[in-house]
XYZ file of C-alpha atoms in Angstrom:
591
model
C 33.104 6.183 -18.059
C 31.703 9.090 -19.872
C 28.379 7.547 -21.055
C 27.846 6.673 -17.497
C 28.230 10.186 -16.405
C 26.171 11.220 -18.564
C 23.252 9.009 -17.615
C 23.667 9.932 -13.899
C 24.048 13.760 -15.173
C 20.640 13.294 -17.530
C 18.425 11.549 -14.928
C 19.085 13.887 -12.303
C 18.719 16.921 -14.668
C 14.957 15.267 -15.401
C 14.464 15.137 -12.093
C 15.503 18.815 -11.589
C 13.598 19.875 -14.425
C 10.246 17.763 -12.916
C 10.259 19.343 -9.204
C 10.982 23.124 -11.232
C 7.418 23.923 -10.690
C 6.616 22.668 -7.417
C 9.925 24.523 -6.059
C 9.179 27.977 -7.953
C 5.560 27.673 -6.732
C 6.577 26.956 -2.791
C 8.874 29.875 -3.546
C 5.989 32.234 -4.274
C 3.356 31.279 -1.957
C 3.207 34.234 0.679
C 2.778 31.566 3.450
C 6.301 29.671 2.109
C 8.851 31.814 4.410
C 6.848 31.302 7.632
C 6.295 27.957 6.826
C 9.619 26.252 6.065
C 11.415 26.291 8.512
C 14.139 23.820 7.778
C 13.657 22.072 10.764
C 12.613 18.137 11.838
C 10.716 17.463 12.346
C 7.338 18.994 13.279
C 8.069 19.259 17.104
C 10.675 21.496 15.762
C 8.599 23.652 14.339
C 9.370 27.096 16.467
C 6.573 28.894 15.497
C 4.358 30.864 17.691
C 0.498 29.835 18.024
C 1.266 26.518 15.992
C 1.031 23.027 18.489
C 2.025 20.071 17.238
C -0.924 18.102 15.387
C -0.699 15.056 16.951
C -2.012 16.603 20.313
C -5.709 16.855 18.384
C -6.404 13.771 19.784
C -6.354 14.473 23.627
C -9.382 16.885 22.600
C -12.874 16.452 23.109
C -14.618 15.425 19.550
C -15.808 18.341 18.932
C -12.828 20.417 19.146
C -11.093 18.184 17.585
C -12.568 19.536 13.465
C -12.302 23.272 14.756
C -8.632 22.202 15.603
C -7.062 20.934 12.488
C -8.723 23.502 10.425
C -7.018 26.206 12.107
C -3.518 24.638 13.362
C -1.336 25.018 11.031
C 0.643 21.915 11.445
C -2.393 20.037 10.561
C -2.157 21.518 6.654
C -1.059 19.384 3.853
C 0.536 21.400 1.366
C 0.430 19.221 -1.486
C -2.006 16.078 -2.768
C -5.155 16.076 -3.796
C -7.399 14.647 -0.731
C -7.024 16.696 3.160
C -6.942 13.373 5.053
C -6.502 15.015 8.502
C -9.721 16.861 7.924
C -11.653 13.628 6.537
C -11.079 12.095 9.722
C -11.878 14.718 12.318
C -14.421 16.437 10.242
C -16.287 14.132 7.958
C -16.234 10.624 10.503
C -17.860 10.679 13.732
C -16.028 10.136 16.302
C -17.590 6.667 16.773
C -16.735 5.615 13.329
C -13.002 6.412 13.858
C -12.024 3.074 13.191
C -13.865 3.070 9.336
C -12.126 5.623 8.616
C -8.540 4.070 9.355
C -9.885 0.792 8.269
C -10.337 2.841 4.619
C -7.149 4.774 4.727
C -5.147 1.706 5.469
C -6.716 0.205 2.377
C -6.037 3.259 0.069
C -2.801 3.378 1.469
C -2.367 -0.131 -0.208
C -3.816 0.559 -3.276
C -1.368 3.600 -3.353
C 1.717 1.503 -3.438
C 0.362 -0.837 -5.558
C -0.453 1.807 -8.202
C 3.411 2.829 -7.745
C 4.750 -0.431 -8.550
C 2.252 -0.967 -11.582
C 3.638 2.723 -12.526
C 7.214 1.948 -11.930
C 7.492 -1.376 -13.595
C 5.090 -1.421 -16.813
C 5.987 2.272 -17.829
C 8.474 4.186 -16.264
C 11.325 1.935 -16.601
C 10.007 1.047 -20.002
C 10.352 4.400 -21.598
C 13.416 5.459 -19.141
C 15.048 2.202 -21.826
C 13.478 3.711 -24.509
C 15.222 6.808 -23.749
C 18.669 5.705 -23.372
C 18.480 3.613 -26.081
C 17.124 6.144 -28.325
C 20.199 8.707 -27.133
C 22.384 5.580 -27.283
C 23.189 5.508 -23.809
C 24.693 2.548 -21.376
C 21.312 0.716 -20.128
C 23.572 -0.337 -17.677
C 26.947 0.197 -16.931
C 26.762 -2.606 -14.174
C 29.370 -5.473 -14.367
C 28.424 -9.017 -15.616
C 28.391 -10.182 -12.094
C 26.249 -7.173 -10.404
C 22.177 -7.455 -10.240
C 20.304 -6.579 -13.109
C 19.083 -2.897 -10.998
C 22.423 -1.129 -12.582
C 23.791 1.596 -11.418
C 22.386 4.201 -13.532
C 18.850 4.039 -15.449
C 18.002 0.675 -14.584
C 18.676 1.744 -10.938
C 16.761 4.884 -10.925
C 13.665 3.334 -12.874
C 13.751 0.438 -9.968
C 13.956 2.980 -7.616
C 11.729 5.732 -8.862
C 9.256 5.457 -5.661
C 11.463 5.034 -2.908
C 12.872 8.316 -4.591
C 9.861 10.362 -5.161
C 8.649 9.208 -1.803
C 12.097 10.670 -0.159
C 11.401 13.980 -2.782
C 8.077 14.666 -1.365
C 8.559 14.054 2.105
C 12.092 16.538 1.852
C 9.859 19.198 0.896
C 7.924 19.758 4.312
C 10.324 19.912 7.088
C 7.122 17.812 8.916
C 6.931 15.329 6.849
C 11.263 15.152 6.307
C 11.178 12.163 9.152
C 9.603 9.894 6.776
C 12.030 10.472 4.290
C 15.043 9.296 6.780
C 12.900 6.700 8.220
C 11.871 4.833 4.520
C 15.399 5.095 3.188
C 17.170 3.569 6.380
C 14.905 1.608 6.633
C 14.513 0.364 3.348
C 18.334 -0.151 3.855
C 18.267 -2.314 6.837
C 15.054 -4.429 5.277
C 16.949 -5.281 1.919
C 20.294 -6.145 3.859
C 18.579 -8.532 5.992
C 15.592 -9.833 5.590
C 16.080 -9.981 1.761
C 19.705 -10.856 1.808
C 18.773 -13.270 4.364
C 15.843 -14.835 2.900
C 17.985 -15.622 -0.470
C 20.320 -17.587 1.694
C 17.924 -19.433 2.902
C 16.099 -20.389 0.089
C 19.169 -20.868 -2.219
C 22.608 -21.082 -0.381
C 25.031 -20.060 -2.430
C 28.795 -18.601 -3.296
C 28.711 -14.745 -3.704
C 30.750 -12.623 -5.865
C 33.762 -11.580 -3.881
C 34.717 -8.429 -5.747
C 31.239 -6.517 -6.099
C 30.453 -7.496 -2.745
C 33.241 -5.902 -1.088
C 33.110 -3.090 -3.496
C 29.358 -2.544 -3.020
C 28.906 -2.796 0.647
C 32.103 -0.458 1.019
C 30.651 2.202 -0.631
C 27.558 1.593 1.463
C 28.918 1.994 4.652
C 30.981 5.095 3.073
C 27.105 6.721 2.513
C 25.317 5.639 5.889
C 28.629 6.906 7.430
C 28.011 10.407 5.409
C 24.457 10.790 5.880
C 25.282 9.792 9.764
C 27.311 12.692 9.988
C 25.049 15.059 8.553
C 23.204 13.883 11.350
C 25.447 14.491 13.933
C 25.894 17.731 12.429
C 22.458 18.472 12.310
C 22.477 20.573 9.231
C 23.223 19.712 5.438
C 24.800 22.387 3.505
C 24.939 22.682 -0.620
C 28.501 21.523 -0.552
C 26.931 18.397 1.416
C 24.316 17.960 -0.728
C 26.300 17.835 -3.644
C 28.927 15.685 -2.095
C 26.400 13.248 -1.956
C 25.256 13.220 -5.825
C 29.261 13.578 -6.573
C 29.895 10.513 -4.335
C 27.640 8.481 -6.146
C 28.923 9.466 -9.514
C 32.381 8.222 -7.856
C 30.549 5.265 -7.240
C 29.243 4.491 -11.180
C 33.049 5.937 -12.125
C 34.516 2.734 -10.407
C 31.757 0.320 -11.280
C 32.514 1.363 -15.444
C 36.353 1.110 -14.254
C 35.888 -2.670 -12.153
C 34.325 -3.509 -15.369
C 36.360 -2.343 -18.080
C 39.470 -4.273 -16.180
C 37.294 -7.177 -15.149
C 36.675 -7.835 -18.925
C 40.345 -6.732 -20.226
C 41.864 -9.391 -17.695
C 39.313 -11.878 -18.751
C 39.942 -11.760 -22.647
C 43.619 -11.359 -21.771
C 43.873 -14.689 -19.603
C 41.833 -16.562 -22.599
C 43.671 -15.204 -25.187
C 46.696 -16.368 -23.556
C 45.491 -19.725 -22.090
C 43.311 -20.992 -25.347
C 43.781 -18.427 -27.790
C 41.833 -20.902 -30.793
C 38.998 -21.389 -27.598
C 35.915 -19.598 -28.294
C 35.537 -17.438 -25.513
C 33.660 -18.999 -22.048
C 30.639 -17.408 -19.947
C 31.287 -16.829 -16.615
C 28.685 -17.997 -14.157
C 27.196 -14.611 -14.094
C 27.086 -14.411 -17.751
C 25.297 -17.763 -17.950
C 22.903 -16.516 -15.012
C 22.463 -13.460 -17.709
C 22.147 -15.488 -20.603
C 19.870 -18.145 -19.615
C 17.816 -15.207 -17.739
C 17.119 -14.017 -21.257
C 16.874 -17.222 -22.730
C 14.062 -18.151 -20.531
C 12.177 -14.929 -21.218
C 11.109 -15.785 -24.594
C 7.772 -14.234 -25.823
C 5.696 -17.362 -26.168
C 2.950 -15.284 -27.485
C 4.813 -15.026 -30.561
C 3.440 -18.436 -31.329
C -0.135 -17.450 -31.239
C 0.031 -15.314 -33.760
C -2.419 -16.235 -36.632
C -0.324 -17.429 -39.865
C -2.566 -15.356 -42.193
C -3.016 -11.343 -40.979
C -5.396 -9.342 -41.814
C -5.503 -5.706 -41.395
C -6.912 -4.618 -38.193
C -9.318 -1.478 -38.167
C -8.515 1.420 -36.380
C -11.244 0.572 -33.571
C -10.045 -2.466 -33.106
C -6.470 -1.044 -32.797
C -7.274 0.940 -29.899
C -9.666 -1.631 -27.812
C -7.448 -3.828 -27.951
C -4.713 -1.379 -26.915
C -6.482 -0.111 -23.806
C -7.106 -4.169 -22.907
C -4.788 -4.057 -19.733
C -5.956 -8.149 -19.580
C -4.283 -11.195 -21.300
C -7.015 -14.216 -21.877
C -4.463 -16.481 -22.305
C -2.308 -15.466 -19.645
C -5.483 -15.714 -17.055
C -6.553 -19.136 -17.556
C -3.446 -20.723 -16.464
C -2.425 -18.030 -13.669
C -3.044 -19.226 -10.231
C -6.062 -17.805 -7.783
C -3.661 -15.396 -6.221
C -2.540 -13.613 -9.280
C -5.715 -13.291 -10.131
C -7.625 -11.113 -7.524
C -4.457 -9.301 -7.485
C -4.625 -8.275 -11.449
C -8.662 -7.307 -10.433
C -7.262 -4.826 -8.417
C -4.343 -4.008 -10.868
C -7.310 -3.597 -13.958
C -8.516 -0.276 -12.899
C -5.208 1.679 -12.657
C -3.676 -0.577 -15.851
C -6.677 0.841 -17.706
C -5.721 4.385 -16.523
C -2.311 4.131 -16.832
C -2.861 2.912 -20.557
C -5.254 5.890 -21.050
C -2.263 8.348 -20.379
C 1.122 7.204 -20.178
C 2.116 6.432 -23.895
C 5.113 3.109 -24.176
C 7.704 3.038 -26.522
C 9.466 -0.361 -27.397
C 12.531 -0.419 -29.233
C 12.870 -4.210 -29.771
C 9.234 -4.349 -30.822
C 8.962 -4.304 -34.505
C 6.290 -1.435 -34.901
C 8.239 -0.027 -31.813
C 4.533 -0.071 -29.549
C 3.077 2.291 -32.111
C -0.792 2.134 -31.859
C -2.064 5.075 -33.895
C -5.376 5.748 -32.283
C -4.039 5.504 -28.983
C -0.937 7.338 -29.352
C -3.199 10.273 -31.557
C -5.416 10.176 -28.340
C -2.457 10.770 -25.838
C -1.521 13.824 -27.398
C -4.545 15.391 -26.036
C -4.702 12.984 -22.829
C -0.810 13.163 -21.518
C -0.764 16.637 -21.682
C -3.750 17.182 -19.684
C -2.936 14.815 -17.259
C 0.495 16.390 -16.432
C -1.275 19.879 -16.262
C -3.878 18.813 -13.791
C -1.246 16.964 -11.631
C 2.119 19.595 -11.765
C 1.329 21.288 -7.811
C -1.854 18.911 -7.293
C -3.123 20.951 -10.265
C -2.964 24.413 -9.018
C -1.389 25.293 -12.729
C -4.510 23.811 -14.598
C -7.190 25.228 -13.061
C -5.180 28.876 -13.642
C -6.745 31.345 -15.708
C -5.698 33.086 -18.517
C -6.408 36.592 -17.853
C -8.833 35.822 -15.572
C -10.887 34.228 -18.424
C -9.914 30.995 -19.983
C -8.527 28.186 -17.943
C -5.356 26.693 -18.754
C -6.582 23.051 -19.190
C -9.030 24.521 -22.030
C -5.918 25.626 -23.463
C -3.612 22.513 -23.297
C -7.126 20.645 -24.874
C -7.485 22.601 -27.848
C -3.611 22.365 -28.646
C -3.109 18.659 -27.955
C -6.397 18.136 -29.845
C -4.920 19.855 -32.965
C -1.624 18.067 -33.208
C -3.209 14.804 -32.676
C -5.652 15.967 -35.691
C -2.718 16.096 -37.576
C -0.647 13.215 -36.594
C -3.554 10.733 -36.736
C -3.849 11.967 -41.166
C -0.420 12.115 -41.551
C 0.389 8.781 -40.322
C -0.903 5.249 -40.849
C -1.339 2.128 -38.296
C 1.089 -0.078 -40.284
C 4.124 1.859 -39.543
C 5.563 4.230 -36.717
C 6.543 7.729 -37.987
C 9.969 9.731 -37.310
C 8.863 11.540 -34.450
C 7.855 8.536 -32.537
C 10.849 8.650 -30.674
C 9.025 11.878 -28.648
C 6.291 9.671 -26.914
C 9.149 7.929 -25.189
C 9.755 11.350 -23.583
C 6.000 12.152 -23.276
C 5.126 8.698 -21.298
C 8.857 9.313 -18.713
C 7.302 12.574 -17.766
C 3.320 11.407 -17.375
C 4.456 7.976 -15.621
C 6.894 10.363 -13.575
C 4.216 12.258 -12.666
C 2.026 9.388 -11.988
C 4.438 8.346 -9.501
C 4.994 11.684 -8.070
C 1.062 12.333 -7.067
C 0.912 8.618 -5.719
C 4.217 9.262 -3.190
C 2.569 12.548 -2.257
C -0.687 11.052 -0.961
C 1.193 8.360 0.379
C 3.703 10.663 2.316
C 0.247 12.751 3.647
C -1.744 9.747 4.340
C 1.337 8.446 6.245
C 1.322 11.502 8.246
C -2.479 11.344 9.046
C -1.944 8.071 10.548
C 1.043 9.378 12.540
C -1.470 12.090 13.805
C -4.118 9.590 14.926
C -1.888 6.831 16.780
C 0.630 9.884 18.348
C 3.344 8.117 16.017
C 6.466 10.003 15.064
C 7.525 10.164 11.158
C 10.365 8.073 11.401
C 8.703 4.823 12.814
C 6.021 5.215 9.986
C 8.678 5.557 7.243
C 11.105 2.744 8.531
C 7.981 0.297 8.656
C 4.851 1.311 6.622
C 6.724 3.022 4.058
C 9.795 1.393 3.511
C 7.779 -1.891 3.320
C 5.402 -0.126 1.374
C 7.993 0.848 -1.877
C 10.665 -2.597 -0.952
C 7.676 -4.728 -1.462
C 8.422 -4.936 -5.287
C 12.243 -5.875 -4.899
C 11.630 -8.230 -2.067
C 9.286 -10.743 -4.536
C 12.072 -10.136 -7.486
C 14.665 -10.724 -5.665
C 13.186 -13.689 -4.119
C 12.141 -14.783 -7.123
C 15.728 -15.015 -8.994
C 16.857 -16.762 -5.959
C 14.251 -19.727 -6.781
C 14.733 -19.579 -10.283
C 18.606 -20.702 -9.317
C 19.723 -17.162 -9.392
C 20.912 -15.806 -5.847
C 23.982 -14.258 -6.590
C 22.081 -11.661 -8.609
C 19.480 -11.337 -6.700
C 22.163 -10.882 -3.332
C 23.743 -8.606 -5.663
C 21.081 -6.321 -5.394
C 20.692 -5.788 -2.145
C 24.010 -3.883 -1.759
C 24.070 -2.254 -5.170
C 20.689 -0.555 -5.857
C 19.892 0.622 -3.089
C 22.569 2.555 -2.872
C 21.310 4.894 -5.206
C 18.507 5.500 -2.987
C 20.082 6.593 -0.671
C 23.078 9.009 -1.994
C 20.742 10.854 -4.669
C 17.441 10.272 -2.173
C 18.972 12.381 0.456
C 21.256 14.275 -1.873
C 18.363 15.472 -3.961
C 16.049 15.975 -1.454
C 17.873 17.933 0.986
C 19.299 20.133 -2.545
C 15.236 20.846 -3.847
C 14.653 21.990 -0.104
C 17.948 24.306 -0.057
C 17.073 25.667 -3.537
C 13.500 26.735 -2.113
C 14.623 28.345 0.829
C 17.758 29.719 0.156
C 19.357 28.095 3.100
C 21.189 25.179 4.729
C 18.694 22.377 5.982
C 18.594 22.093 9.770
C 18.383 18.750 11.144
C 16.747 17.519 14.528
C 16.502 13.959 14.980
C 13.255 12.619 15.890
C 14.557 11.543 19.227
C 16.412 8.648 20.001
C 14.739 6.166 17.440
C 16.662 7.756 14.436
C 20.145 6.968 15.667
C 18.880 3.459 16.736
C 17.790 2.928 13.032
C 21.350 4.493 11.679
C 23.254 2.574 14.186
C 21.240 -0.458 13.133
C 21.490 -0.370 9.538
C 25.350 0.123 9.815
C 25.461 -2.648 12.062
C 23.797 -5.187 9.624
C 26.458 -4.011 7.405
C 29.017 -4.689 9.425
C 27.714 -8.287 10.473
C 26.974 -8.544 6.887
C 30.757 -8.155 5.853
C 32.247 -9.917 8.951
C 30.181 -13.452 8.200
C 30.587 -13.512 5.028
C 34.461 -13.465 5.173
C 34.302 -15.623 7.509
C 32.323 -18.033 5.729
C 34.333 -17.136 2.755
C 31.724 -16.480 0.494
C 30.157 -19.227 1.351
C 26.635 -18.234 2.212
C 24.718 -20.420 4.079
C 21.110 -20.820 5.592
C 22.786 -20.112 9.281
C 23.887 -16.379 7.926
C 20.435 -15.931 6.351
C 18.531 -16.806 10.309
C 21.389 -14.472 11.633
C 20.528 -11.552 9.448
C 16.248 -11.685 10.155
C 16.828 -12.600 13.730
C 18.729 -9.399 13.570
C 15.834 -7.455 12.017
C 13.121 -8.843 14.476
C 15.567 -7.368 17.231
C 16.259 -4.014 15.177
C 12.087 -3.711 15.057
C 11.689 -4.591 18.554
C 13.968 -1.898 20.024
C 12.712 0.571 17.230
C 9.162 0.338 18.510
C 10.149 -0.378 22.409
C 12.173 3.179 21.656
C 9.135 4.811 19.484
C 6.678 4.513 22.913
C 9.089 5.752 25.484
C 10.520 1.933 27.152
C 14.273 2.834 26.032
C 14.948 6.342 26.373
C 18.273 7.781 27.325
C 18.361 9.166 30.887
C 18.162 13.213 31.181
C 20.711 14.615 33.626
């Protein structure tokens, strides 16, 4: 129970410690305290001369430039690119359509560079890390879904959480934040749920299921009433955090008398019996038995020693020959796409693997991201505002970080050899969590702004772009794995984690968020409800939970394809009276 603690306790601290610079900096700014105004979201915004952005296009074109330029609604405080003003002031008016046409692809590429992110190297070193500290991977029970509860949970997680970080801290933007986790919520509870019934029909776990979708309804019901509250205080903000840590406290104690009842009833019934699998434990067994490393067996039987160039091309090679001739079409022109940002994120973000024999350790590489990793997290902490500093008006700080990360990689690269790892290699663990965090970070902070931009354009409100654009967006990734156990003859997992993962999204999403945005400003968060549509997506999400519990006791346990129709037929409703609410058709009647 401890060591799970202690996971949630360290993750969140590293979070804390990550969003340190962006908080003391929107502390500082002189235009901070007129800006924040802890409201949502942007028609909230009380302040006198500023009109909402989204009113640039019932100007004439050539207002329209003049317009976002001065409003300031229309300013992104963060990212790297000012999307509003690409539009308005770099397109004609004529070629409006381009330049949505090109967002909508960036936008894609975006999410795809936060999956890449998320799956090859921040929940690789986020393993590393716990298992270097000797931490619980995952204090989970043999019968829950392979996301965990703690690391495993916040490394499968890591965008919808940045995402919800980001758009937290501008009360604007704070609509997309509700909007991506709810709906992220009702996505994963029934079109994924439902789409593993149909494909595999199956018996679900009774206990974690009632356990897990409990404690879900227990945190839509909380964040509901913040809601209807319409602020969230510190003592909310933390109850949410604290909930969740009640949450891993009685998945570690499920567990620990799961397992003692288990041996106990063995013991007694066959005590010469070597002990049996459950069907979960099979499911996790034969899950790892099927992931052996085939490449193992292409190994050459006689090595010879590779030279320190060839150590490091074939390091930075983000492409397996082998693996490409017998991948389908598909995979193919996706891993084009993937090449560029592989290459990048191979360039930067240092891996550590612990059940690797050399532990990952490529000496010219690892030498190089001593000087690389460093830069890159100087240039991206506040979209780089901290690198391009000066030094008493003189030398930059970049220069600096260079010539220091270029002398310790001096020395690392003669004190150590390519054969074996050194001591210290334990640090680039650390090293690629933070770059890989911050990776993530920049790519949810463009997303959340281009989001917006397209809100602007099409007159949409935040909350119907983050419970469809975004929320499919960062769910994309779990709806192929999940979907994928289910075919492999895994559903119960996969079901598994549509009720347990996600929700650490949304405790520590809102928690978090709504905690970085009280420490800035010194004050409770007020919430105003875009409109009707956000209590239509709460109600909505707590209905398919509801519907979710009901049929499946009914059924008892049985899940069949009949529940999995119910649960998207249910969805294509929930989108239909989202949107029919988002342009005015169901509105509630003023008196």
């Amino acid at each position: 129970m401890a060591g799970g603690l202690l996971n949630v306790y360290w993750v969140l601290s590293l979070l804390c410690v990550l969003q340190m610079g962006e908080t003391v900096s929107g502390a500082r700014a002189p235009s901070a305290g007129a800006h924040i105004s802890s409201q949502f979201p942007a028609s909230g915004v009380s302040q006198t001369g500023v009109v909402d952005c989204r009113e640039v296009c019932g100007l004439n074109a050539s207002d329209r430039c003049a317009f976002v330029r001065i409003n300031p609604d229309c300013r992104s405080d963060g990212g790297y690119l000012d999307y509003l003003e690409g539009i308005f002031c770099h397109f004609p008016a004529r070629l409006l359509p381009l330049a949505i046409t090109l967002y909508a692809f960036w936008l894609l590429y975006l999410f795809l560079i936060l999956g890449v992110t998320a799956a090859k190297f921040f929940c690789p070193n986020l393993s590393a890390i716990s298992t270097t500290l000797k931490l619980s991977h995952n204090v989970a029970p043999l019968d829950m879904s392979p996301h965990g509860v703690t690391f495993l949970a916040f490394g499968n997680g890591a965008p919808d959480i940045f995402s919800a970080l980001v758009a937290f801290s501008d009360p604007r933007t704070a609509g997309l934040a509700f909007g991506a986790l709810f709906g992220a919520g009702v996505l994963v509870t029934t079109v994924v749920a439902g789409g593993i019934a149909i494909l595999r029909p199956f018996t679900a776990a009774s206990r974690p299921f009632l356990r897990d979708i409990v404690f879900y309804m227990a945190a839509v019901l909380l964040i509901f009433t913040a809601l209807y509250r319409g602020r969230v205080t510190l003592a909310w903000a933390l109850g949410y955090l604290g909930f969740y840590m009640f949450y891993v406290v009685t998945v570690v104690l499920c567990t620990w008398i799961y397992q003692w009842q288990r041996r106990r009833s063995l013991v007694c019934s066959m005590p010469g019996t070597p002990e049996m699998l459950s069907d979960s434990e099979e499911e996790r067994v034969s899950s790892n038995t099927n992931s052996y490393d085939y490449g193992e067996e292409y190994r050459p039987l006689l090595l010879y020693p590779e030279t320190t160039a060839q150590i490091l091309v074939r390091a930075l090679n983000p492409l397996d020959y082998r693996k490409w001739r017998t991948k389908p079409v598909y995979w193919r022109v996706l891993k084009v796409f993937k090449l560029p940002v592989e290459f990048l994120l191979l360039l930067t973000v240092p891996v550590m693997d612990p059940d690797k024999e050399d532990r990952n350790w490529k000496r010219p590489l690892n030498c190089l991201h001593l000087v690389i990793s460093p830069l890159f997290l100087t240039l991206t902490l506040q979209s780089g505002a901290y690198g391009v500093y000066e030094i008493g008006g003189l030398f930059p700080v970049w220069a600096v970080v260079v010539i220091a990360g270029t002398a310790l990689a001096a020395v690392t690269f003669f004190a150590t050899s390519n054969s074996e790892p050194p001591r210290f290699h334990w640090l680039f663990a650390f090293l690629g969590f933070l770059t890989s965090a911050l990776w993530i970070n920049a790519a949810a902070t463009e997303v959340v702004n281009i989001l917006r931009s397209l809100g602007v354009v099409f007159r949409l409100s935040n909350t119907v772009l983050g419970l469809t654009l975004l929320a499919w967006g960062n769910s994309i990734g779990d709806v192929f794995s999940d979907f994928t156990l289910a075919r492999q003859g895994y559903p119960r997992m996969a079901f598994s984690a549509c009720f347990g993962g996600i929700i650490f999204n949304m405790l520590v999403g809102v928690g978090l968020g709504c905690l970085l945005q009280i420490s800035r400003v010194h004050m409770e968060v007020k919430l105003e409800p875009d409109g009707l549509l956000v209590w239509v997506l709460a109600g909505t999400l707590g209905l398919s939970l509801v519907c979710s519990l009901v049929l499946v006791l009914l059924q008892c346990f049985q899940l069949s394809r009949v529940y999995g129709c119910c649960l998207l037929l249910l969805y294509l409703t929930f989108l239909v009276v989202a949107l029919l609410t988002e342009f005015g058709v169901i509105h509630l009647k003023t008196v």
